[in-house]
CSV table of N, CA and C in Angstrom, one decimal:
chain,number,residue,atom,x,y,z
A,161,ALA,N,2.1,-28.2,29.0
A,161,ALA,CA,3.1,-27.5,29.8
A,161,ALA,C,4.1,-26.8,28.9
A,162,ASN,N,4.6,-25.7,29.3
A,162,ASN,CA,5.5,-24.9,28.6
A,162,ASN,C,6.9,-25.6,28.8
A,163,HIS,N,7.9,-25.3,27.9
A,163,HIS,CA,9.2,-25.9,28.2
A,163,HIS,C,10.0,-25.0,29.1
A,164,ASN,N,11.1,-25.5,29.7
A,164,ASN,CA,11.8,-24.8,30.7
A,164,ASN,C,12.2,-23.4,30.2
A,165,ALA,N,11.9,-22.4,31.0
A,165,ALA,CA,12.2,-21.0,30.7
A,165,ALA,C,13.2,-20.5,31.7
A,166,ASP,N,13.8,-19.3,31.4
A,166,ASP,CA,14.7,-18.8,32.4
A,166,ASP,C,14.1,-17.7,33.2
A,167,ALA,N,12.8,-17.5,33.1
A,167,ALA,CA,12.1,-16.6,33.9
A,167,ALA,C,10.7,-17.0,34.1
A,168,VAL,N,10.0,-16.5,35.1
A,168,VAL,CA,8.6,-16.7,35.2
A,168,VAL,C,7.9,-15.6,34.4
A,169,ARG,N,6.9,-16.1,33.6
A,169,ARG,CA,6.1,-15.1,32.8
A,169,ARG,C,4.7,-15.1,33.3
A,170,ILE,N,4.1,-13.9,33.5
A,170,ILE,CA,2.7,-13.8,33.8
A,170,ILE,C,2.0,-13.1,32.7
A,171,ASN,N,1.0,-13.8,32.2
A,171,ASN,CA,0.1,-13.2,31.1
A,171,ASN,C,-1.2,-12.8,31.7
A,172,PHE,N,-1.4,-11.5,31.7
A,172,PHE,CA,-2.7,-11.0,32.2
A,172,PHE,C,-3.6,-10.9,31.0
A,173,LEU,N,-4.6,-11.8,30.9
A,173,LEU,CA,-5.4,-12.0,29.7
A,173,LEU,C,-6.5,-10.9,29.7
A,174,ASP,N,-6.5,-10.1,28.6
A,174,ASP,CA,-7.4,-9.0,28.5
A,174,ASP,C,-8.7,-9.5,27.8
A,175,ILE,N,-9.6,-10.0,28.6
A,175,ILE,CA,-10.8,-10.5,28.1
A,175,ILE,C,-12.1,-9.9,28.7
A,176,GLY,N,-12.0,-8.6,28.9
A,176,GLY,CA,-13.2,-7.9,29.3
A,176,GLY,C,-13.6,-8.3,30.7
A,177,GLN,N,-14.8,-8.6,30.9
A,177,GLN,CA,-15.3,-8.8,32.3
A,177,GLN,C,-14.6,-10.0,33.0
A,178,GLY,N,-14.3,-9.7,34.3
A,178,GLY,CA,-13.6,-10.7,35.1
A,178,GLY,C,-12.1,-10.8,34.7
A,179,ASP,N,-11.5,-11.6,35.5
A,179,ASP,CA,-10.0,-11.6,35.4
A,179,ASP,C,-9.6,-13.0,34.9
A,180,SER,N,-8.4,-13.0,34.3
A,180,SER,CA,-7.8,-14.3,34.1
A,180,SER,C,-6.3,-14.0,33.8
A,181,SER,N,-5.5,-14.8,34.5
A,181,SER,CA,-4.0,-14.7,34.3
A,181,SER,C,-3.4,-16.1,34.2
A,182,LEU,N,-2.4,-16.2,33.3
A,182,LEU,CA,-1.7,-17.4,33.1
A,182,LEU,C,-0.3,-17.2,33.6
A,183,ILE,N,0.2,-18.1,34.5
A,183,ILE,CA,1.6,-18.0,35.0
A,183,ILE,C,2.3,-19.1,34.4
A,184,ASP,N,3.4,-18.8,33.7
A,184,ASP,CA,4.4,-19.9,33.2
A,184,ASP,C,5.6,-19.9,34.1
A,185,PHE,N,5.8,-21.1,34.8
A,185,PHE,CA,6.9,-21.2,35.7
A,185,PHE,C,8.1,-21.7,35.0
A,186,THR,N,9.3,-21.6,35.6
A,186,THR,CA,10.5,-22.0,35.0
A,186,THR,C,10.6,-23.5,34.7
A,187,ASN,N,9.9,-24.3,35.5
A,187,ASN,CA,10.0,-25.7,35.3
A,187,ASN,C,9.0,-26.2,34.2
A,188,GLY,N,8.3,-25.3,33.5
A,188,GLY,CA,7.4,-25.7,32.5
A,188,GLY,C,6.0,-25.8,32.9
A,189,GLU,N,5.7,-25.8,34.3
A,189,GLU,CA,4.3,-25.9,34.7
A,189,GLU,C,3.6,-24.5,34.5
A,190,GLN,N,2.3,-24.6,34.5
A,190,GLN,CA,1.5,-23.4,34.3
A,190,GLN,C,0.3,-23.4,35.3
A,191,MET,N,0.0,-22.2,35.7
A,191,MET,CA,-1.1,-22.0,36.6
A,191,MET,C,-2.1,-20.9,36.0
A,192,LEU,N,-3.3,-21.3,35.8
A,192,LEU,CA,-4.3,-20.4,35.3
A,192,LEU,C,-5.1,-19.9,36.5
A,193,VAL,N,-5.2,-18.5,36.7
A,193,VAL,CA,-5.9,-17.9,37.8
A,193,VAL,C,-7.1,-17.3,37.3
A,194,ASP,N,-8.3,-17.9,37.6
A,194,ASP,CA,-9.6,-17.5,37.2
A,194,ASP,C,-9.7,-17.6,35.6
A,195,CYS,N,-11.0,-17.6,35.2
A,195,CYS,CA,-11.3,-17.9,33.8
A,195,CYS,C,-12.3,-17.0,33.1
A,196,SER,N,-12.4,-15.8,33.7
A,196,SER,CA,-13.4,-14.8,33.2
A,196,SER,C,-14.8,-15.4,33.1
A,197,VAL,N,-15.6,-14.9,32.3
A,197,VAL,CA,-17.1,-15.2,32.4
A,197,VAL,C,-17.6,-16.3,31.5
A,198,ASP,N,-16.8,-16.6,30.4
A,198,ASP,CA,-17.3,-17.6,29.5
A,198,ASP,C,-16.2,-18.1,28.7
A,199,SER,N,-16.5,-18.8,27.6
A,199,SER,CA,-15.5,-19.5,26.8
A,199,SER,C,-14.5,-18.6,26.1
A,200,ARG,N,-14.7,-17.3,26.2
A,200,ARG,CA,-13.7,-16.4,25.5
A,200,ARG,C,-12.3,-16.6,26.1
A,201,VAL,N,-12.2,-17.2,27.3
A,201,VAL,CA,-10.9,-17.5,27.9
A,201,VAL,C,-10.1,-18.4,27.0
A,202,LEU,N,-10.8,-19.3,26.2
A,202,LEU,CA,-10.0,-20.3,25.4
A,202,LEU,C,-9.3,-19.6,24.3
A,203,SER,N,-9.9,-18.6,23.6
A,203,SER,CA,-9.2,-17.9,22.5
A,203,SER,C,-8.0,-17.1,23.1
A,204,ALA,N,-8.2,-16.5,24.3
A,204,ALA,CA,-7.2,-15.7,24.9
A,204,ALA,C,-6.0,-16.6,25.3
A,205,LEU,N,-6.3,-17.8,25.8
A,205,LEU,CA,-5.2,-18.8,26.1
A,205,LEU,C,-4.5,-19.2,24.8
A,206,GLY,N,-5.3,-19.4,23.7
A,206,GLY,CA,-4.7,-19.7,22.5
A,206,GLY,C,-3.7,-18.7,22.0
A,207,ARG,N,-3.8,-17.5,22.4
A,207,ARG,CA,-2.8,-16.5,22.0
A,207,ARG,C,-1.5,-16.5,22.8
A,208,VAL,N,-1.5,-17.2,24.0
A,208,VAL,CA,-0.3,-17.2,24.8
A,208,VAL,C,0.2,-18.6,25.1
A,209,MET,N,-0.5,-19.6,24.6
A,209,MET,CA,0.0,-21.0,24.7
A,209,MET,C,0.3,-21.6,23.4
A,210,LYS,N,1.2,-22.5,23.3
A,210,LYS,CA,1.5,-23.2,22.1
A,210,LYS,C,0.3,-24.1,21.7
A,211,PHE,N,0.0,-24.2,20.4
A,211,PHE,CA,-1.2,-24.9,20.0
A,211,PHE,C,-1.2,-26.3,20.5
A,212,TYR,N,0.0,-26.9,20.6
A,212,TYR,CA,0.0,-28.4,21.1
A,212,TYR,C,0.0,-28.5,22.6
A,213,ASP,N,0.0,-27.4,23.3
A,213,ASP,CA,0.0,-27.5,24.8
A,213,ASP,C,-1.4,-27.7,25.3
A,214,ASN,N,-1.6,-28.9,25.8
A,214,ASN,CA,-3.0,-29.2,26.2
A,214,ASN,C,-3.1,-29.5,27.7
A,215,GLU,N,-2.1,-29.0,28.4
A,215,GLU,CA,-2.1,-29.2,29.9
A,215,GLU,C,-2.0,-27.9,30.6
A,216,ILE,N,-2.8,-27.8,31.7
A,216,ILE,CA,-2.7,-26.8,32.7
A,216,ILE,C,-2.5,-27.4,34.0
A,217,ASP,N,-1.4,-27.1,34.7
A,217,ASP,CA,-1.1,-27.9,35.9
A,217,ASP,C,-2.0,-27.4,37.1
A,218,TYR,N,-2.2,-26.1,37.2
A,218,TYR,CA,-3.0,-25.6,38.3
A,218,TYR,C,-4.0,-24.6,37.8
A,219,LEU,N,-5.3,-24.9,38.3
A,219,LEU,CA,-6.4,-23.9,38.0
A,219,LEU,C,-6.8,-23.4,39.3
A,220,VAL,N,-6.6,-22.1,39.5
A,220,VAL,CA,-7.0,-21.4,40.8
A,220,VAL,C,-8.3,-20.6,40.5
A,221,VAL,N,-9.3,-20.9,41.3
A,221,VAL,CA,-10.6,-20.1,41.2
A,221,VAL,C,-10.7,-19.3,42.5
A,222,SER,N,-10.5,-18.0,42.3
A,222,SER,CA,-10.3,-17.1,43.5
A,222,SER,C,-11.6,-17.1,44.4
A,223,HIS,N,-12.7,-17.1,43.7
A,223,HIS,CA,-14.0,-17.1,44.5
A,223,HIS,C,-15.1,-17.4,43.5
A,224,PRO,N,-16.3,-17.9,44.0
A,224,PRO,CA,-17.3,-18.4,43.1
A,224,PRO,C,-18.2,-17.3,42.5
A,225,ASP,N,-17.7,-16.3,41.9
A,225,ASP,CA,-18.5,-15.3,41.1
A,225,ASP,C,-18.3,-15.7,39.6
A,226,LEU,N,-19.4,-15.6,38.9
A,226,LEU,CA,-19.4,-16.1,37.5
A,226,LEU,C,-18.4,-15.5,36.7
A,227,ASP,N,-18.1,-14.2,36.9
A,227,ASP,CA,-17.1,-13.5,36.0
A,227,ASP,C,-15.7,-14.0,36.3
A,228,HIS,N,-15.5,-14.8,37.3
A,228,HIS,CA,-14.2,-15.4,37.6
A,228,HIS,C,-14.1,-16.9,37.3
A,229,TYR,N,-15.2,-17.6,37.3
A,229,TYR,CA,-15.2,-19.1,37.0
A,229,TYR,C,-16.0,-19.5,35.8
A,230,GLY,N,-16.7,-18.6,35.2
A,230,GLY,CA,-17.7,-18.9,34.2
A,230,GLY,C,-17.0,-19.7,33.0
A,231,GLY,N,-15.7,-19.4,32.7
A,231,GLY,CA,-15.1,-20.0,31.6
A,231,GLY,C,-14.3,-21.3,32.0
A,232,CYS,N,-14.3,-21.6,33.3
A,232,CYS,CA,-13.5,-22.7,33.8
A,232,CYS,C,-14.0,-24.1,33.3
A,233,GLU,N,-15.3,-24.2,33.2
A,233,GLU,CA,-15.8,-25.5,32.7
A,233,GLU,C,-15.2,-25.8,31.3
A,234,ASP,N,-15.2,-24.7,30.4
A,234,ASP,CA,-14.6,-24.8,29.1
A,234,ASP,C,-13.1,-25.2,29.2
A,235,VAL,N,-12.4,-24.6,30.1
A,235,VAL,CA,-11.0,-24.9,30.3
A,235,VAL,C,-10.8,-26.4,30.7
A,236,LEU,N,-11.7,-26.9,31.6
A,236,LEU,CA,-11.6,-28.3,32.0
A,236,LEU,C,-11.8,-29.2,30.9
A,237,ARG,N,-12.8,-28.8,30.0
A,237,ARG,CA,-13.1,-29.7,28.8
A,237,ARG,C,-11.9,-29.6,27.8
A,238,ARG,N,-11.3,-28.5,27.6
A,238,ARG,CA,-10.3,-28.3,26.6
A,238,ARG,C,-8.9,-28.8,27.0
A,239,PHE,N,-8.6,-28.6,28.3
A,239,PHE,CA,-7.2,-28.9,28.7
A,239,PHE,C,-7.2,-30.1,29.7
A,240,ASP,N,-6.1,-30.7,29.8
A,240,ASP,CA,-5.9,-31.7,30.9
A,240,ASP,C,-5.4,-30.9,32.1
A,241,VAL,N,-6.3,-30.7,33.1
A,241,VAL,CA,-6.0,-29.9,34.3
A,241,VAL,C,-5.7,-30.9,35.4
A,242,LYS,N,-4.5,-30.7,36.1
A,242,LYS,CA,-4.1,-31.6,37.1
A,242,LYS,C,-4.5,-31.3,38.5
A,243,HIS,N,-4.5,-30.0,38.8
A,243,HIS,CA,-4.9,-29.5,40.2
A,243,HIS,C,-5.9,-28.4,40.1
A,244,VAL,N,-7.0,-28.4,40.9
A,244,VAL,CA,-7.9,-27.3,41.0
A,244,VAL,C,-7.9,-26.8,42.4
A,245,ILE,N,-7.8,-25.5,42.5
A,245,ILE,CA,-7.7,-24.9,43.9
A,245,ILE,C,-8.8,-23.9,44.0
A,246,THR,N,-9.6,-24.1,45.1
A,246,THR,CA,-10.8,-23.2,45.3
A,246,THR,C,-10.7,-22.7,46.8
A,247,ASN,N,-11.6,-21.8,47.1
A,247,ASN,CA,-11.5,-21.2,48.5
A,247,ASN,C,-12.5,-21.8,49.5
A,248,GLY,N,-13.3,-22.8,49.1
A,248,GLY,CA,-14.1,-23.5,50.1
A,248,GLY,C,-15.4,-22.8,50.3
A,249,PHE,N,-15.7,-21.7,49.6
A,249,PHE,CA,-17.0,-21.0,49.8
A,249,PHE,C,-17.9,-21.6,48.7
A,250,ASP,N,-18.9,-22.3,49.1
A,250,ASP,CA,-19.7,-23.1,48.1
A,250,ASP,C,-21.0,-22.3,47.8
A,251,LYS,N,-21.2,-22.0,46.6
A,251,LYS,CA,-22.5,-21.4,46.2
A,251,LYS,C,-23.4,-22.5,45.6
A,252,ASP,N,-23.8,-23.5,46.5
A,252,ASP,CA,-24.5,-24.6,45.9
A,252,ASP,C,-25.9,-24.3,45.5
A,253,TYR,N,-26.4,-23.1,45.9
A,253,TYR,CA,-27.8,-22.7,45.4
A,253,TYR,C,-27.7,-22.3,43.9
A,254,ASP,N,-26.4,-22.2,43.4
A,254,ASP,CA,-26.2,-21.6,42.0
A,254,ASP,C,-25.9,-22.8,41.1
A,255,SER,N,-26.8,-23.0,40.1
A,255,SER,CA,-26.6,-24.1,39.2
A,255,SER,C,-25.3,-24.1,38.4
A,256,ALA,N,-24.9,-22.9,38.0
A,256,ALA,CA,-23.6,-22.8,37.3
A,256,ALA,C,-22.5,-23.3,38.1
A,257,TRP,N,-22.5,-22.9,39.4
A,257,TRP,CA,-21.4,-23.4,40.3
A,257,TRP,C,-21.5,-24.9,40.5
A,258,ARG,N,-22.7,-25.4,40.7
A,258,ARG,CA,-22.8,-26.9,40.8
A,258,ARG,C,-22.3,-27.6,39.6
A,259,SER,N,-22.6,-27.0,38.4
A,259,SER,CA,-22.1,-27.6,37.2
A,259,SER,C,-20.6,-27.6,37.1
A,260,PHE,N,-20.0,-26.5,37.5
A,260,PHE,CA,-18.5,-26.4,37.5
A,260,PHE,C,-17.9,-27.4,38.5
A,261,LYS,N,-18.5,-27.5,39.7
A,261,LYS,CA,-18.0,-28.5,40.6
A,261,LYS,C,-18.0,-29.9,40.1
A,262,GLN,N,-19.1,-30.2,39.4
A,262,GLN,CA,-19.2,-31.6,38.7
A,262,GLN,C,-18.1,-31.7,37.7
A,263,ALA,N,-17.8,-30.7,37.0
A,263,ALA,CA,-16.8,-30.7,35.9
A,263,ALA,C,-15.4,-31.0,36.5
A,264,ILE,N,-15.2,-30.5,37.7
A,264,ILE,CA,-13.9,-30.8,38.4
A,264,ILE,C,-13.8,-32.3,38.7
A,265,VAL,N,-14.9,-32.8,39.2
A,265,VAL,CA,-15.0,-34.3,39.6
A,265,VAL,C,-14.8,-35.1,38.3
A,266,ASP,N,-15.5,-34.7,37.2
A,266,ASP,CA,-15.4,-35.5,36.0
A,266,ASP,C,-14.0,-35.4,35.4
A,267,GLU,N,-13.3,-34.3,35.6
A,267,GLU,CA,-11.9,-34.2,35.1
A,267,GLU,C,-10.9,-35.1,35.9
A,268,GLY,N,-11.3,-35.5,37.1
A,268,GLY,CA,-10.4,-36.3,37.9
A,268,GLY,C,-9.2,-35.5,38.4
A,269,ALA,N,-9.3,-34.2,38.4
A,269,ALA,CA,-8.2,-33.4,38.9
A,269,ALA,C,-8.1,-33.5,40.5
A,270,GLU,N,-6.9,-33.3,41.0
A,270,GLU,CA,-6.8,-33.2,42.4
A,270,GLU,C,-7.4,-31.8,42.9
A,271,TRP,N,-8.3,-31.9,43.8
A,271,TRP,CA,-9.0,-30.7,44.2
A,271,TRP,C,-8.6,-30.2,45.6
A,272,LYS,N,-8.0,-29.0,45.7
A,272,LYS,CA,-7.5,-28.6,47.0
A,272,LYS,C,-8.3,-27.3,47.4
A,273,VAL,N,-8.8,-27.3,48.6
A,273,VAL,CA,-9.5,-26.1,49.2
A,273,VAL,C,-8.5,-25.4,50.1
A,274,ILE,N,-8.4,-24.1,49.9
A,274,ILE,CA,-7.5,-23.3,50.8
A,274,ILE,C,-8.2,-23.0,52.0
A,275,ASP,N,-7.7,-23.6,53.2
A,275,ASP,CA,-8.4,-23.3,54.5
A,275,ASP,C,-7.3,-23.0,55.5
A,276,ARG,N,-6.1,-22.7,55.1
A,276,ARG,CA,-5.0,-22.4,55.9
A,276,ARG,C,-3.9,-21.8,55.1
A,277,ASN,N,-2.9,-21.2,55.7
A,277,ASN,CA,-1.7,-20.7,54.9
A,277,ASN,C,-1.0,-21.9,54.3
A,278,LEU,N,-0.8,-21.9,53.1
A,278,LEU,CA,-0.2,-23.0,52.3
A,278,LEU,C,0.9,-22.5,51.4
A,279,ILE,N,2.0,-23.3,51.3
A,279,ILE,CA,3.0,-22.9,50.4
A,279,ILE,C,3.2,-24.0,49.3
A,280,LEU,N,3.3,-23.6,48.1
A,280,LEU,CA,3.6,-24.5,47.0
A,280,LEU,C,4.9,-24.0,46.4
A,281,ASP,N,5.9,-24.9,46.2
A,281,ASP,CA,7.1,-24.6,45.5
A,281,ASP,C,7.0,-25.2,44.1
A,282,ILE,N,7.1,-24.3,43.1
A,282,ILE,CA,7.0,-24.7,41.7
A,282,ILE,C,8.2,-24.2,41.0
A,283,GLY,N,9.0,-25.1,40.5
A,283,GLY,CA,10.2,-24.6,39.9
A,283,GLY,C,11.0,-23.9,40.9
A,284,TYR,N,11.5,-22.7,40.5
A,284,TYR,CA,12.2,-21.8,41.4
A,284,TYR,C,11.3,-20.8,42.1
A,285,SER,N,10.0,-21.0,42.0
A,285,SER,CA,9.1,-20.0,42.5
A,285,SER,C,8.4,-20.6,43.8
A,286,ARG,N,8.0,-19.7,44.6
A,286,ARG,CA,7.2,-20.0,45.7
A,286,ARG,C,5.8,-19.3,45.7
A,287,ILE,N,4.8,-20.1,45.8
A,287,ILE,CA,3.4,-19.5,45.9
A,287,ILE,C,3.0,-19.7,47.3
A,288,GLU,N,2.6,-18.5,47.9
A,288,GLU,CA,2.2,-18.6,49.3
A,288,GLU,C,0.7,-18.1,49.4
A,289,PHE,N,-0.1,-19.0,49.8
A,289,PHE,CA,-1.6,-18.7,49.9
A,289,PHE,C,-1.7,-18.1,51.3
A,290,LEU,N,-2.2,-16.8,51.3
A,290,LEU,CA,-2.3,-16.0,52.5
A,290,LEU,C,-3.8,-16.0,53.1
A,291,TYR,N,-4.7,-16.2,52.2
A,291,TYR,CA,-6.2,-16.2,52.5
A,291,TYR,C,-6.9,-17.0,51.6
A,292,PRO,N,-8.0,-17.8,52.0
A,292,PRO,CA,-8.5,-17.9,53.4
A,292,PRO,C,-7.4,-18.6,54.3
A,293,ASP,N,-7.4,-18.2,55.5
A,293,ASP,CA,-6.5,-18.8,56.5
A,293,ASP,C,-7.2,-19.6,57.5
A,294,HIS,N,-8.5,-19.9,57.2
A,294,HIS,CA,-9.4,-20.8,58.0
A,294,HIS,C,-10.4,-21.3,57.1
A,295,SER,N,-11.2,-22.3,57.6
A,295,SER,CA,-12.2,-22.9,56.8
A,295,SER,C,-13.4,-22.0,56.6
A,296,LEU,N,-13.7,-21.6,55.3
A,296,LEU,CA,-14.8,-20.7,55.0
A,296,LEU,C,-16.1,-21.5,55.2
A,297,ALA,N,-16.0,-22.8,55.0
A,297,ALA,CA,-17.2,-23.7,55.1
A,297,ALA,C,-17.7,-23.7,56.6
A,298,GLU,N,-16.8,-23.5,57.5
A,298,GLU,CA,-17.2,-23.5,58.9
A,298,GLU,C,-17.2,-22.2,59.5
A,299,ASP,N,-17.1,-21.1,58.7
A,299,ASP,CA,-17.1,-19.8,59.2
A,299,ASP,C,-18.5,-19.2,59.2
A,300,PRO,N,-19.1,-18.9,60.4
A,300,PRO,CA,-20.5,-18.5,60.4
A,300,PRO,C,-20.7,-17.1,59.8
A,301,THR,N,-19.7,-16.3,59.5
A,301,THR,CA,-19.9,-15.0,58.8
A,301,THR,C,-20.0,-15.2,57.3
A,302,VAL,N,-19.7,-16.4,56.8
A,302,VAL,CA,-19.9,-16.6,55.4
A,302,VAL,C,-21.1,-17.5,55.1
A,303,PRO,N,-22.0,-17.1,54.3
A,303,PRO,CA,-22.0,-15.9,53.5
A,303,PRO,C,-23.0,-14.9,54.0
A,304,ASP,N,-23.5,-15.0,55.3
A,304,ASP,CA,-24.6,-14.1,55.6
A,304,ASP,C,-24.4,-12.8,56.3
A,305,SER,N,-23.2,-12.5,56.9
A,305,SER,CA,-23.2,-11.3,57.6
A,305,SER,C,-22.3,-10.3,57.0
A,306,GLY,N,-22.7,-9.0,57.1
A,306,GLY,CA,-21.8,-7.9,56.7
A,306,GLY,C,-21.2,-8.0,55.4
A,307,LYS,N,-19.9,-7.6,55.2
A,307,LYS,CA,-19.3,-7.6,53.9
A,307,LYS,C,-19.1,-9.0,53.3
A,308,ALA,N,-19.0,-10.0,54.2
A,308,ALA,CA,-18.7,-11.4,53.7
A,308,ALA,C,-19.9,-11.9,52.8
A,309,ALA,N,-21.0,-11.2,52.9
A,309,ALA,CA,-22.2,-11.5,52.1
A,309,ALA,C,-21.8,-11.5,50.6
A,310,GLN,N,-20.8,-10.6,50.3
A,310,GLN,CA,-20.3,-10.6,49.0
A,310,GLN,C,-19.1,-11.6,48.9
A,311,SER,N,-19.2,-12.5,48.0
A,311,SER,CA,-18.1,-13.5,48.0
A,311,SER,C,-16.8,-12.9,47.6
A,312,ASN,N,-16.8,-11.6,47.1
A,312,ASN,CA,-15.5,-11.0,46.8
A,312,ASN,C,-14.6,-11.1,48.0
A,313,TYR,N,-15.2,-10.9,49.2
A,313,TYR,CA,-14.4,-10.9,50.4
A,313,TYR,C,-13.9,-12.3,50.8
A,314,THR,N,-14.2,-13.3,50.1
A,314,THR,CA,-13.7,-14.6,50.4
A,314,THR,C,-12.6,-15.0,49.4
A,315,SER,N,-12.2,-14.0,48.6
A,315,SER,CA,-11.2,-14.3,47.5
A,315,SER,C,-9.9,-14.9,48.0
A,316,ILE,N,-9.4,-15.9,47.3
A,316,ILE,CA,-8.1,-16.4,47.5
A,316,ILE,C,-7.1,-15.3,47.3
A,317,VAL,N,-6.2,-15.1,48.3
A,317,VAL,CA,-5.1,-14.1,48.1
A,317,VAL,C,-3.8,-14.9,48.1
A,318,PHE,N,-3.0,-14.8,47.1
A,318,PHE,CA,-1.7,-15.4,47.2
A,318,PHE,C,-0.6,-14.6,46.6
A,319,GLU,N,0.6,-14.9,47.1
A,319,GLU,CA,1.8,-14.1,46.7
A,319,GLU,C,2.7,-15.1,45.9
A,320,LEU,N,3.1,-14.6,44.7
A,320,LEU,CA,4.1,-15.3,43.9
A,320,LEU,C,5.5,-14.7,44.1
A,321,ASN,N,6.4,-15.5,44.5
A,321,ASN,CA,7.8,-15.0,44.9
A,321,ASN,C,8.8,-15.7,43.9
A,322,TYR,N,9.5,-14.9,43.2
A,322,TYR,CA,10.5,-15.5,42.3
A,322,TYR,C,11.7,-14.6,42.2
A,323,LYS,N,12.8,-15.1,42.6
A,323,LYS,CA,14.1,-14.3,42.6
A,323,LYS,C,13.9,-12.9,43.3
A,324,ASN,N,13.3,-12.9,44.5
A,324,ASN,CA,13.0,-11.7,45.3
A,324,ASN,C,12.1,-10.7,44.6
A,325,LYS,N,11.4,-11.2,43.5
A,325,LYS,CA,10.3,-10.3,43.0
A,325,LYS,C,9.0,-11.0,43.5
A,326,LYS,N,8.1,-10.1,43.9
A,326,LYS,CA,6.8,-10.6,44.5
A,326,LYS,C,5.6,-10.0,43.7
A,327,VAL,N,4.7,-10.8,43.4
A,327,VAL,CA,3.4,-10.4,42.8
A,327,VAL,C,2.3,-10.9,43.7
A,328,LEU,N,1.4,-10.0,44.1
A,328,LEU,CA,0.2,-10.4,44.9
A,328,LEU,C,-1.0,-10.5,44.0
A,329,PHE,N,-1.7,-11.7,44.1
A,329,PHE,CA,-2.9,-11.9,43.4
A,329,PHE,C,-4.0,-11.8,44.4
A,330,VAL,N,-5.0,-11.0,44.2
A,330,VAL,CA,-6.1,-10.8,45.2
A,330,VAL,C,-7.5,-11.1,44.8
A,331,GLY,N,-7.7,-11.6,43.6
A,331,GLY,CA,-9.1,-11.9,43.2
A,331,GLY,C,-9.8,-10.6,43.2
A,332,ASP,N,-11.0,-10.5,43.9
A,332,ASP,CA,-11.8,-9.3,44.0
A,332,ASP,C,-11.7,-8.8,45.5
A,333,ALA,N,-10.7,-9.2,46.2
A,333,ALA,CA,-10.7,-8.9,47.7
A,333,ALA,C,-10.7,-7.3,47.8
A,334,GLY,N,-11.4,-6.8,48.8
A,334,GLY,CA,-11.3,-5.4,49.1
A,334,GLY,C,-10.1,-5.0,49.8
A,335,GLU,N,-9.9,-3.7,50.0
A,335,GLU,CA,-8.6,-3.2,50.6
A,335,GLU,C,-8.3,-3.8,51.9
A,336,GLU,N,-9.3,-4.0,52.8
A,336,GLU,CA,-8.9,-4.5,54.1
A,336,GLU,C,-8.5,-5.9,54.0
C-alpha cells in the first residue's frame, strides 16, 4: 500500500495490448484495473510502485478476455491481493480463465462478483459500479445472443469520484 497522499493518482500503464491502470487512493489503498495480456504488467507496476510495496488492495478484472486478465495470475503470485472483483461472466471452457480463477482461490482473496449497483468508499473517494447491474450468470443473453456474444459487452463499468472529479472506467464496453 502507498502512504497517505493528498490526491488520488491514476497511473495508466502503457503496456501495449490490453489495458491496465493503477489507482492510488488518499488512504494508501491501491486498485489495479485489469492486467494486460501477460507478466509485462509486473515491470510496469515496478515503475509506479515502491519496491517494498507488496500489497494491492483491489484487483478489478473488467471482463474475461485474455488481454485484460492474462497478467493477473502473475500479479496474484507477486503481490498480496486482498480483494478481487469480477463481472460474473465465466469462461469456464477456457483453460487460462480456469487457471486464473484457481489462482484467486489459492490467494485467499475476498472475491466479489458485480451483479448489482455497488458503492465502495475508499479514503475520500467513491467508486460506483454501474454495470453489470444484474447477474450475468443468470442472464440468458450471455454469452450466446447478439452483441453479448462478445464478452466486451459484459465489461465492468465504474465511476471514480474524488472531490467532484469523475473518471469513468469502461473496460472494453461499446458505446451503448
